[in-house]
mmCIF file of C-alpha atoms and ligand atoms in Angstrom:
data_model
loop_
_atom_site.group_PDB
_atom_site.id
_atom_site.type_symbol
_atom_site.label_atom_id
_atom_site.label_comp_id
_atom_site.label_asym_id
_atom_site.label_seq_id
_atom_site.Cartn_x
_atom_site.Cartn_y
_atom_site.Cartn_z
ATOM 1 C CA UNK A 17 6.640 7.014 -6.322
ATOM 2 C CA UNK A 18 7.374 8.109 -2.221
ATOM 3 C CA UNK A 19 9.698 6.428 -0.610
ATOM 4 C CA UNK A 20 8.606 3.892 1.604
ATOM 5 C CA UNK A 21 5.089 4.200 0.275
ATOM 6 C CA UNK A 22 2.449 2.511 -2.521
ATOM 7 C CA UNK A 23 2.988 1.183 -5.585
ATOM 8 C CA UNK A 24 0.621 2.683 -7.900
ATOM 9 C CA UNK A 25 -0.655 0.539 -10.614
ATOM 10 C CA UNK A 26 -3.450 1.112 -13.292
ATOM 11 C CA UNK A 27 -6.515 -1.460 -12.012
ATOM 12 C CA UNK A 28 -8.285 -3.451 -12.670
ATOM 13 C CA UNK A 29 -6.090 -5.838 -11.444
ATOM 14 C CA UNK A 30 -6.112 -9.446 -9.750
ATOM 15 C CA UNK A 31 -3.514 -11.128 -7.526
ATOM 16 C CA UNK A 32 -2.950 -14.616 -6.480
ATOM 17 C CA UNK A 33 -1.367 -14.529 -2.710
ATOM 18 C CA UNK A 34 1.165 -17.176 -1.468
ATOM 19 C CA UNK A 35 -1.686 -19.396 0.040
ATOM 20 C CA UNK A 36 -3.457 -19.238 -3.504
ATOM 21 C CA UNK A 37 -6.209 -16.836 -2.705
ATOM 22 C CA UNK A 38 -7.194 -14.600 -5.142
ATOM 23 C CA UNK A 39 -7.238 -11.024 -4.639
ATOM 24 C CA UNK A 40 -9.191 -8.900 -6.723
ATOM 25 C CA UNK A 41 -9.372 -5.285 -7.041
ATOM 26 C CA UNK A 42 -11.691 -3.234 -9.445
ATOM 27 C CA UNK A 43 -10.541 0.595 -8.837
ATOM 28 C CA UNK A 44 -8.852 2.273 -12.071
ATOM 29 C CA UNK A 45 -6.001 2.838 -9.912
ATOM 30 C CA UNK A 46 -4.849 0.409 -7.335
ATOM 31 C CA UNK A 47 -2.018 1.623 -4.150
ATOM 32 C CA UNK A 48 0.132 -1.784 -3.837
ATOM 33 C CA UNK A 49 1.862 -1.867 -0.091
ATOM 34 C CA UNK A 50 5.842 -1.925 -0.377
ATOM 35 C CA UNK A 51 6.341 -1.727 3.098
ATOM 36 C CA UNK A 52 4.121 -4.624 4.790
ATOM 37 C CA UNK A 53 2.776 -2.544 7.275
ATOM 38 C CA UNK A 54 -0.609 -2.552 5.754
ATOM 39 C CA UNK A 55 -3.611 -4.273 7.485
ATOM 40 C CA UNK A 56 -5.134 -4.614 4.186
ATOM 41 C CA UNK A 57 -2.275 -5.826 2.255
ATOM 42 C CA UNK A 58 -1.078 -6.080 -0.637
ATOM 43 C CA UNK A 59 -3.413 -2.919 -0.405
ATOM 44 C CA UNK A 60 -1.824 0.007 0.884
ATOM 45 C CA UNK A 61 -4.273 1.713 4.005
ATOM 46 C CA UNK A 62 -1.413 4.580 4.696
ATOM 47 C CA UNK A 63 0.322 2.827 7.037
ATOM 48 C CA UNK A 64 3.397 3.860 5.744
ATOM 49 C CA UNK A 65 3.006 7.511 7.000
ATOM 50 C CA UNK A 66 3.390 6.561 10.777
ATOM 51 C CA UNK A 67 6.476 4.852 9.891
ATOM 52 C CA UNK A 68 9.714 6.751 10.983
ATOM 53 C CA UNK A 69 8.126 10.263 11.543
ATOM 54 C CA UNK A 70 10.356 12.722 12.976
ATOM 55 C CA UNK A 71 9.453 15.752 14.957
ATOM 56 C CA UNK A 72 9.386 18.515 12.612
ATOM 57 C CA UNK A 73 9.368 21.512 15.088
ATOM 58 C CA UNK A 74 11.453 24.516 14.478
ATOM 59 C CA UNK A 75 14.240 25.901 15.980
HETATM 60 S S1 LIG B 26 2.664 1.145 1.136
HETATM 61 FE FE1 LIG B 26 1.263 2.036 2.493
HETATM 62 S S2 LIG B 26 0.562 0.926 3.967
HETATM 63 FE FE2 LIG B 26 2.241 -0.128 2.932
#
């Protein structure tokens, strides 16, 4: 698992959100957001990649 990245689980899956909404995915592998930056939460939309990115220039 990539630090700050998604948690990969086998699908299909079904979640019940805090408000009682049922969210379902039929994909064989589902990426769950652990950083809470995803616009598709609880699913990862790769927004975690933009967090804390440092310059990787060479000296
Ligand atoms: S883990 Fe990917 S957007 Fe949160």
